Short mmCIF file of C-alpha atoms and ligand atoms in Angstrom, two decimals:
data_model
loop_
_atom_site.label_atom_id
_atom_site.label_comp_id
_atom_site.label_asym_id
_atom_site.label_seq_id
_atom_site.Cartn_x
_atom_site.Cartn_y
_atom_site.Cartn_z
CA MET Q 1 3.75 36.28 -34.89
CA SER Q 2 1.88 34.24 -32.25
CA ASN Q 3 3.28 34.42 -28.74
CA ARG Q 4 1.59 31.11 -27.82
CA TYR Q 5 4.06 28.76 -26.17
CA VAL Q 6 4.00 25.41 -27.95
CA GLN Q 7 5.13 22.33 -26.03
CA SER Q 8 6.81 19.58 -28.01
CA PHE Q 9 5.77 16.54 -25.89
CA LYS Q 10 8.92 14.79 -27.11
CA ILE Q 11 9.60 11.18 -26.09
CA LEU Q 12 12.94 11.34 -24.26
CA ASP Q 13 13.12 7.69 -23.18
CA LYS Q 14 11.23 4.44 -23.82
CA LYS Q 15 11.63 0.97 -22.23
CA GLU Q 16 9.79 -2.28 -22.85
CA LEU Q 17 8.42 -3.55 -19.51
CA CYS Q 18 6.82 -6.70 -20.95
CA PRO Q 19 5.33 -7.60 -24.35
CA ASN Q 20 3.06 -4.77 -25.60
CA THR Q 21 3.70 -2.60 -22.53
CA TYR Q 22 6.14 0.31 -22.50
CA TRP Q 23 7.37 2.94 -20.06
CA TYR Q 24 7.96 6.44 -21.44
CA GLU Q 25 9.57 9.66 -20.27
CA ILE Q 26 7.90 12.59 -22.02
CA GLU Q 27 8.75 16.28 -22.08
CA ALA Q 28 5.76 18.22 -20.67
CA PRO Q 29 7.13 20.96 -18.37
CA PHE Q 30 3.84 22.74 -17.54
CA ILE Q 31 2.08 19.52 -16.50
CA ALA Q 32 5.14 18.19 -14.66
CA ARG Q 33 5.19 21.36 -12.56
CA LYS Q 34 1.63 20.80 -11.26
CA ILE Q 35 0.75 17.11 -11.33
CA GLU Q 36 -0.04 15.31 -8.04
CA ALA Q 37 -0.40 11.64 -7.06
CA GLY Q 38 -3.63 10.11 -8.42
CA GLN Q 39 -4.13 12.58 -11.27
CA PHE Q 40 -3.96 11.67 -14.95
CA ILE Q 41 -3.52 13.07 -18.46
CA ILE Q 42 -5.40 12.74 -21.73
CA MET Q 43 -3.25 12.51 -24.84
CA LYS Q 44 -3.31 12.00 -28.59
CA PRO Q 45 -0.30 10.41 -30.32
CA PHE Q 46 -1.21 12.03 -33.67
CA LYS Q 47 -3.39 15.00 -34.68
CA LYS Q 48 -6.25 12.73 -35.82
CA SER Q 49 -5.97 10.16 -33.00
CA GLU Q 50 -8.63 9.44 -30.41
CA ARG Q 51 -8.06 11.07 -27.00
CA ILE Q 52 -6.97 8.47 -24.42
CA PRO Q 53 -6.62 8.84 -20.63
CA LEU Q 54 -3.37 7.64 -19.02
CA SER Q 55 -2.20 7.55 -15.41
CA ILE Q 56 1.10 9.04 -14.37
CA CYS Q 57 3.63 6.75 -12.69
CA GLY Q 58 6.13 9.49 -11.95
CA TRP Q 59 7.51 12.89 -12.90
CA ASP Q 60 10.59 15.08 -12.67
CA ARG Q 61 9.52 18.65 -11.89
CA GLU Q 62 12.99 20.13 -12.54
CA LYS Q 63 13.54 18.32 -15.83
CA GLY Q 64 9.92 18.98 -16.82
CA THR Q 65 9.08 15.37 -17.67
CA LEU Q 66 6.26 12.88 -17.05
CA HIS Q 67 6.55 9.09 -16.78
CA ILE Q 68 3.75 6.96 -18.22
CA ILE Q 69 3.10 3.27 -18.88
CA VAL Q 70 1.15 2.29 -22.00
CA MET Q 71 -0.35 -1.14 -22.49
CA SER Q 72 -1.53 -1.87 -26.06
CA ALA Q 73 -5.31 -2.34 -25.81
CA GLY Q 74 -6.55 -1.10 -29.19
CA LYS Q 75 -5.74 1.29 -32.03
CA THR Q 76 -4.58 4.38 -30.15
CA THR Q 77 -2.44 2.63 -27.54
CA ARG Q 78 -0.89 0.56 -30.36
CA ASP Q 79 -0.16 3.72 -32.36
CA LEU Q 80 1.51 5.22 -29.32
CA ASN Q 81 3.57 2.12 -28.61
CA GLU Q 82 4.97 2.27 -32.14
CA MET Q 83 6.43 5.74 -31.48
CA GLN Q 84 10.14 6.00 -30.67
CA VAL Q 85 12.53 8.18 -28.68
CA GLY Q 86 12.74 11.56 -30.43
CA ASP Q 87 9.15 11.42 -31.77
CA CYS Q 88 6.69 14.02 -30.46
CA LEU Q 89 3.12 13.34 -29.29
CA SER Q 90 0.50 15.59 -30.85
CA ASP Q 91 -1.27 16.73 -27.65
CA ILE Q 92 -1.38 16.19 -23.90
CA VAL Q 93 -3.83 17.82 -21.48
CA GLY Q 94 -3.48 17.67 -17.73
CA PRO Q 95 -3.19 17.36 -14.86
CA LEU Q 96 -6.78 16.04 -14.75
CA GLY Q 97 -8.89 14.67 -11.91
CA GLN Q 98 -8.43 14.94 -8.16
CA ARG Q 99 -5.31 13.97 -6.27
CA SER Q 100 -5.38 10.79 -4.10
CA HIS Q 101 -7.27 11.13 -0.83
CA ILE Q 102 -4.62 10.35 1.78
CA ASP Q 103 -3.71 11.14 5.38
CA LYS Q 104 -1.48 9.97 8.24
CA TYR Q 105 -3.15 6.73 9.37
CA HIS Q 106 -2.99 4.76 12.61
CA ASP Q 107 -2.44 1.42 10.87
CA ALA Q 108 -0.78 0.23 7.65
CA CYS Q 109 -1.69 1.30 4.11
CA VAL Q 110 -1.89 -1.25 1.29
CA LEU Q 111 -1.42 -0.22 -2.34
CA ILE Q 112 -2.49 -2.79 -4.92
CA GLY Q 113 -1.57 -2.66 -8.61
CA GLY Q 114 -2.42 -4.82 -11.59
CA GLY Q 115 -1.04 -4.09 -15.09
CA TYR Q 116 -0.39 -0.37 -15.65
CA GLY Q 117 -2.07 0.18 -12.25
CA THR Q 118 1.19 -0.75 -10.51
CA GLY Q 119 2.78 2.35 -11.97
CA ALA Q 120 -0.26 4.43 -11.07
CA VAL Q 121 -0.05 3.60 -7.32
CA ILE Q 122 3.64 4.55 -7.01
CA PRO Q 123 3.18 8.35 -6.54
CA THR Q 124 0.47 7.73 -3.89
CA ALA Q 125 2.69 5.19 -2.10
CA ARG Q 126 5.50 7.76 -2.05
CA ASP Q 127 3.20 10.44 -0.57
CA LEU Q 128 1.83 8.05 2.07
CA LYS Q 129 5.40 7.16 3.10
CA ALA Q 130 6.34 10.85 3.28
CA LEU Q 131 3.43 11.34 5.73
CA GLY Q 132 5.00 8.69 7.99
CA ASN Q 133 2.72 5.75 7.15
CA ARG Q 134 3.70 2.08 7.01
CA VAL Q 135 3.17 1.24 3.31
CA ILE Q 136 2.72 -2.25 1.89
CA GLY Q 137 2.56 -2.92 -1.87
CA ILE Q 138 0.93 -5.81 -3.71
CA VAL Q 139 1.61 -6.42 -7.41
CA GLY Q 140 -0.29 -9.08 -9.32
CA ALA Q 141 -0.03 -10.54 -12.83
CA ARG Q 142 -0.76 -13.75 -14.73
CA ASN Q 143 2.90 -14.82 -14.57
CA LYS Q 144 6.30 -13.50 -13.48
CA ASP Q 145 7.15 -12.04 -16.91
CA LEU Q 146 4.10 -9.77 -16.76
CA LEU Q 147 4.84 -8.19 -13.36
CA LEU Q 148 5.59 -4.49 -13.84
CA MET Q 149 7.43 -1.81 -11.86
CA VAL Q 150 8.22 -4.07 -8.90
CA ASP Q 151 11.62 -2.48 -8.11
CA GLU Q 152 10.19 1.02 -8.40
CA LEU Q 153 7.33 0.14 -6.03
CA LYS Q 154 9.79 -1.44 -3.56
CA GLU Q 155 11.63 1.91 -3.37
CA VAL Q 156 8.55 3.60 -1.88
CA CYS Q 157 7.11 0.75 0.23
CA ASP Q 158 8.17 -0.94 3.48
CA GLU Q 159 7.27 -4.33 2.01
CA VAL Q 160 6.01 -5.63 -1.36
CA TYR Q 161 4.08 -8.86 -2.00
CA LEU Q 162 4.03 -10.43 -5.47
CA THR Q 163 1.23 -12.67 -6.73
CA THR Q 164 1.03 -14.65 -9.98
CA ASN Q 165 -1.90 -16.73 -11.23
CA ASP Q 166 0.46 -19.57 -12.22
CA GLY Q 167 2.64 -19.35 -9.09
CA SER Q 168 5.79 -18.65 -11.19
CA ILE Q 169 6.86 -16.15 -8.50
CA GLY Q 170 5.44 -14.99 -5.16
CA ILE Q 171 2.06 -16.15 -3.88
CA GLU Q 172 0.09 -18.33 -6.31
CA GLY Q 173 -3.29 -16.75 -7.06
CA PHE Q 174 -4.66 -13.23 -7.07
CA VAL Q 175 -3.77 -9.98 -5.27
CA THR Q 176 -6.63 -10.72 -2.87
CA HIS Q 177 -4.71 -13.79 -1.60
CA ALA Q 178 -1.84 -11.52 -0.57
CA LEU Q 179 -4.31 -9.06 0.98
CA GLU Q 180 -5.88 -11.88 3.02
CA LYS Q 181 -2.42 -12.84 4.35
CA ILE Q 182 -1.68 -9.24 5.34
CA LEU Q 183 -5.08 -8.91 7.06
CA GLU Q 184 -4.31 -12.01 9.15
CA LYS Q 185 -1.09 -10.38 10.41
CA GLU Q 186 -1.91 -6.70 10.92
CA ASP Q 187 -4.52 -3.98 11.01
CA ILE Q 188 -5.00 -1.87 7.92
CA SER Q 189 -6.36 1.68 7.74
CA TYR Q 190 -6.23 2.42 3.99
CA VAL Q 191 -6.31 0.46 0.72
CA LEU Q 192 -5.90 1.76 -2.85
CA ALA Q 193 -6.43 -0.64 -5.77
CA VAL Q 194 -5.72 0.28 -9.40
CA GLY Q 195 -6.15 -2.27 -12.17
CA PRO Q 196 -8.77 -4.30 -14.00
CA VAL Q 197 -12.34 -3.82 -12.71
CA PRO Q 198 -12.79 -7.45 -11.48
CA MET Q 199 -9.61 -7.08 -9.42
CA MET Q 200 -10.74 -3.81 -7.82
CA MET Q 201 -14.17 -5.29 -7.16
CA ALA Q 202 -12.66 -8.36 -5.44
CA VAL Q 203 -10.54 -6.11 -3.22
CA THR Q 204 -13.58 -4.11 -2.09
CA LYS Q 205 -15.49 -7.33 -1.28
CA LEU Q 206 -12.67 -8.36 1.03
CA THR Q 207 -12.28 -5.03 2.83
CA GLU Q 208 -15.97 -4.07 3.16
CA PRO Q 209 -16.85 -6.42 6.07
CA LYS Q 210 -13.86 -5.04 7.97
CA GLY Q 211 -14.83 -1.42 7.27
CA ILE Q 212 -11.41 -0.58 5.78
CA ASN Q 213 -11.21 2.75 3.95
CA THR Q 214 -10.80 1.46 0.34
CA TRP Q 215 -10.21 3.53 -2.79
CA VAL Q 216 -10.36 2.37 -6.41
CA SER Q 217 -9.32 4.26 -9.55
CA LEU Q 218 -12.12 4.05 -12.12
CA ASN Q 219 -11.02 3.47 -15.70
CA ALA Q 220 -14.29 4.63 -17.28
CA ILE Q 221 -14.29 5.55 -20.95
CA MET Q 222 -13.42 9.24 -21.22
CA VAL Q 223 -13.51 11.89 -23.90
CA ASP Q 224 -12.96 15.46 -22.70
CA GLY Q 225 -11.67 14.64 -19.21
CA THR Q 226 -13.09 17.80 -17.65
CA GLY Q 227 -16.63 16.84 -16.62
CA MET Q 228 -18.34 18.35 -19.70
CA CYS Q 229 -19.32 15.44 -21.97
CA GLY Q 230 -20.72 12.87 -19.51
CA THR Q 231 -19.03 9.87 -21.16
CA CYS Q 232 -17.29 8.78 -17.96
CA ARG Q 233 -20.51 8.81 -15.89
CA VAL Q 234 -20.34 6.39 -12.94
CA THR Q 235 -22.66 5.77 -9.99
CA VAL Q 236 -21.11 6.07 -6.54
CA GLY Q 237 -23.25 5.84 -3.41
CA GLY Q 238 -26.38 6.15 -5.59
CA GLU Q 239 -25.19 9.48 -7.05
CA THR Q 240 -24.00 10.24 -10.58
CA LYS Q 241 -20.34 11.25 -10.67
CA PHE Q 242 -17.87 11.92 -13.47
CA ALA Q 243 -14.80 9.72 -13.13
CA CYS Q 244 -12.64 12.34 -14.86
CA PHE Q 245 -13.60 15.23 -12.61
CA HIS Q 246 -14.78 13.83 -9.25
CA GLY Q 247 -12.31 10.90 -9.50
CA PRO Q 248 -10.58 8.92 -10.78
CA ASP Q 249 -10.31 7.62 -7.16
CA PHE Q 250 -13.62 6.78 -5.41
CA ASP Q 251 -14.76 5.00 -2.27
CA GLY Q 252 -14.73 1.39 -3.56
CA HIS Q 253 -17.52 0.27 -1.25
CA LYS Q 254 -19.96 2.69 -2.92
CA VAL Q 255 -19.13 2.09 -6.62
CA ASP Q 256 -21.67 0.44 -8.94
CA PHE Q 257 -19.13 -1.86 -10.65
CA ASP Q 258 -21.77 -3.67 -12.77
CA GLU Q 259 -22.74 -0.41 -14.43
CA LEU Q 260 -19.06 0.51 -14.95
CA MET Q 261 -18.37 -2.81 -16.69
CA LYS Q 262 -21.43 -2.42 -18.94
CA ARG Q 263 -20.42 1.12 -19.92
CA GLN Q 264 -16.82 0.03 -20.64
CA LYS Q 265 -18.19 -2.32 -23.32
CA MET Q 266 -20.30 0.38 -25.04
CA TYR Q 267 -18.02 0.76 -28.05
CA VAL Q 268 -16.65 -2.77 -28.43
CA GLU Q 269 -17.97 -3.15 -32.02
CA VAL Q 270 -16.53 0.19 -33.17
CA GLU Q 271 -13.21 -0.55 -31.42
CA LYS Q 272 -13.03 -3.90 -33.28
CA LYS Q 273 -13.61 -2.14 -36.61
CA ALA Q 274 -10.89 0.42 -35.80
CA LEU Q 275 -8.41 -2.40 -35.17
CA GLU Q 276 -9.46 -4.29 -38.31
CA ALA Q 277 -8.99 -1.09 -40.35
CA VAL Q 278 -5.44 -0.78 -38.99
CA GLY Q 279 -4.72 -4.37 -39.98
CA LYS Q 280 -5.72 -3.70 -43.63
C1 LIG B 1 -8.12 7.41 -15.54
C2 LIG B 1 -7.58 6.38 -16.49
C3 LIG B 1 -6.25 6.06 -16.43
C4 LIG B 1 -5.72 5.12 -17.33
N1 LIG B 1 -4.39 4.86 -17.26
C5 LIG B 1 -3.82 4.03 -18.15
C6 LIG B 1 -2.40 3.84 -18.14
O1 LIG B 1 -1.66 4.40 -17.33
N2 LIG B 1 -1.88 2.99 -19.07
C7 LIG B 1 -2.67 2.35 -20.00
O2 LIG B 1 -2.11 1.60 -20.81
N3 LIG B 1 -4.01 2.52 -20.03
C8 LIG B 1 -4.61 3.35 -19.15
N4 LIG B 1 -5.97 3.56 -19.18
C9 LIG B 1 -6.78 2.84 -20.19
C10 LIG B 1 -6.60 3.48 -21.57
O3 LIG B 1 -7.13 4.78 -21.55
C11 LIG B 1 -7.33 2.63 -22.62
O4 LIG B 1 -6.67 1.39 -22.74
C12 LIG B 1 -7.31 3.32 -23.97
O5 LIG B 1 -8.16 4.44 -23.98
C13 LIG B 1 -7.73 2.34 -25.06
O6 LIG B 1 -7.74 3.00 -26.32
P1 LIG B 1 -7.38 2.20 -27.64
O7 LIG B 1 -7.79 3.02 -28.82
O8 LIG B 1 -5.97 1.73 -27.63
O9 LIG B 1 -8.25 0.90 -27.55
P2 LIG B 1 -9.80 0.72 -27.88
O10 LIG B 1 -9.92 -0.37 -28.86
O11 LIG B 1 -10.45 2.05 -28.17
O12 LIG B 1 -10.32 0.22 -26.46
C14 LIG B 1 -9.86 -0.93 -25.77
C15 LIG B 1 -10.55 -0.94 -24.41
O13 LIG B 1 -10.06 0.19 -23.63
C16 LIG B 1 -11.14 0.88 -23.00
N5 LIG B 1 -11.21 2.27 -23.53
C17 LIG B 1 -11.40 2.65 -24.81
N6 LIG B 1 -11.40 3.97 -24.95
C18 LIG B 1 -11.24 4.46 -23.72
C19 LIG B 1 -11.15 5.79 -23.21
N7 LIG B 1 -11.24 6.87 -24.00
N8 LIG B 1 -11.01 5.91 -21.89
C20 LIG B 1 -10.88 4.84 -21.09
N9 LIG B 1 -10.91 3.57 -21.52
C21 LIG B 1 -11.10 3.39 -22.80
C22 LIG B 1 -12.40 0.13 -23.32
O14 LIG B 1 -12.74 -0.69 -22.21
C23 LIG B 1 -12.06 -0.71 -24.51
O15 LIG B 1 -12.77 -1.90 -24.55
C24 LIG B 1 -6.55 4.47 -18.29
C25 LIG B 1 -7.92 4.79 -18.33
C26 LIG B 1 -8.43 5.73 -17.45
C27 LIG B 1 -9.87 6.10 -17.50
S1 LIG B 2 -14.75 12.41 -19.85
FE1 LIG B 2 -16.33 13.80 -20.33
S2 LIG B 2 -17.32 14.09 -18.43
FE2 LIG B 2 -15.65 12.82 -17.94
#
């Protein structure tokens, strides 16, 4: 008989945050014991699924569980979002990547989240607060119904700004409008932005002239997640890095965002076919 310990990766809880986006609590005791802010997992809902990288928005070390947010983007995220409490995921590997690069800073820290990125910044916000920093959160979405994890972010921040493109709540416009307002009022030592690439790029454009230490979490396409396959290759400061191993957080002022966006679109045709096949 094999003495290999098999984890079940059972879904213990599931909540709809907004259409097509769900929060999950998943049993994964070995990963929950080790994971740190900024790291991620790679998982497969079913044995034959594609491997997909997901950030961690929280964990319970004693209970042995991980908290993730999954936004339906294509076949695999859709498959996952159809799973229910009591179902078991096929595989999870992690923790992967490096933990967030944080310290005790002189001035305030600003954590910016868009979409699932709001969940991803929560563990880093908590760690910054524990180090004695003043922590400000910014959450952006197209409208108020799409804002995620606001209450959870408020629990670990001194202040949270909301922005919506249509002005249905908070500041009308983008997360950068909130960041501009904060910059008018106080000095900032550290910024972390996690979300769509154009959002992270816009944040770095705003902070670069002021020389603010700015980190972005790069959502490059990944396969193995351990620095072996090269799929997640990014250019940072003119050097080739692997987002899965050296990142996912990088100095935003040094990232070649144009290359990242081009590489993210590498498999668009195949992804379309995969979705069409599901529809049949
Ligand atoms: C470090 C990291 C953390 C992430 N965290 C989250 C998270 O917490 N929640 C969440 O919902 N999503 C997260 N993502 C994005 C998620 O991995 C993709 O949405 C998912 O892989 C799409 O797979 P799919 O089959 O559903 O869609 P597909 O149809 O395969 O792809 C849809 C789009 O997702 C992107 N994508 C596709 N495959 C990958 C891949 N293997 N790796 C990265 N991006 C890919 C591409 O830009 C593609 O155009 C994260 C990505 C990275 C790299
Ligand atoms: S995913 Fe293979 S090297 Fe990063």
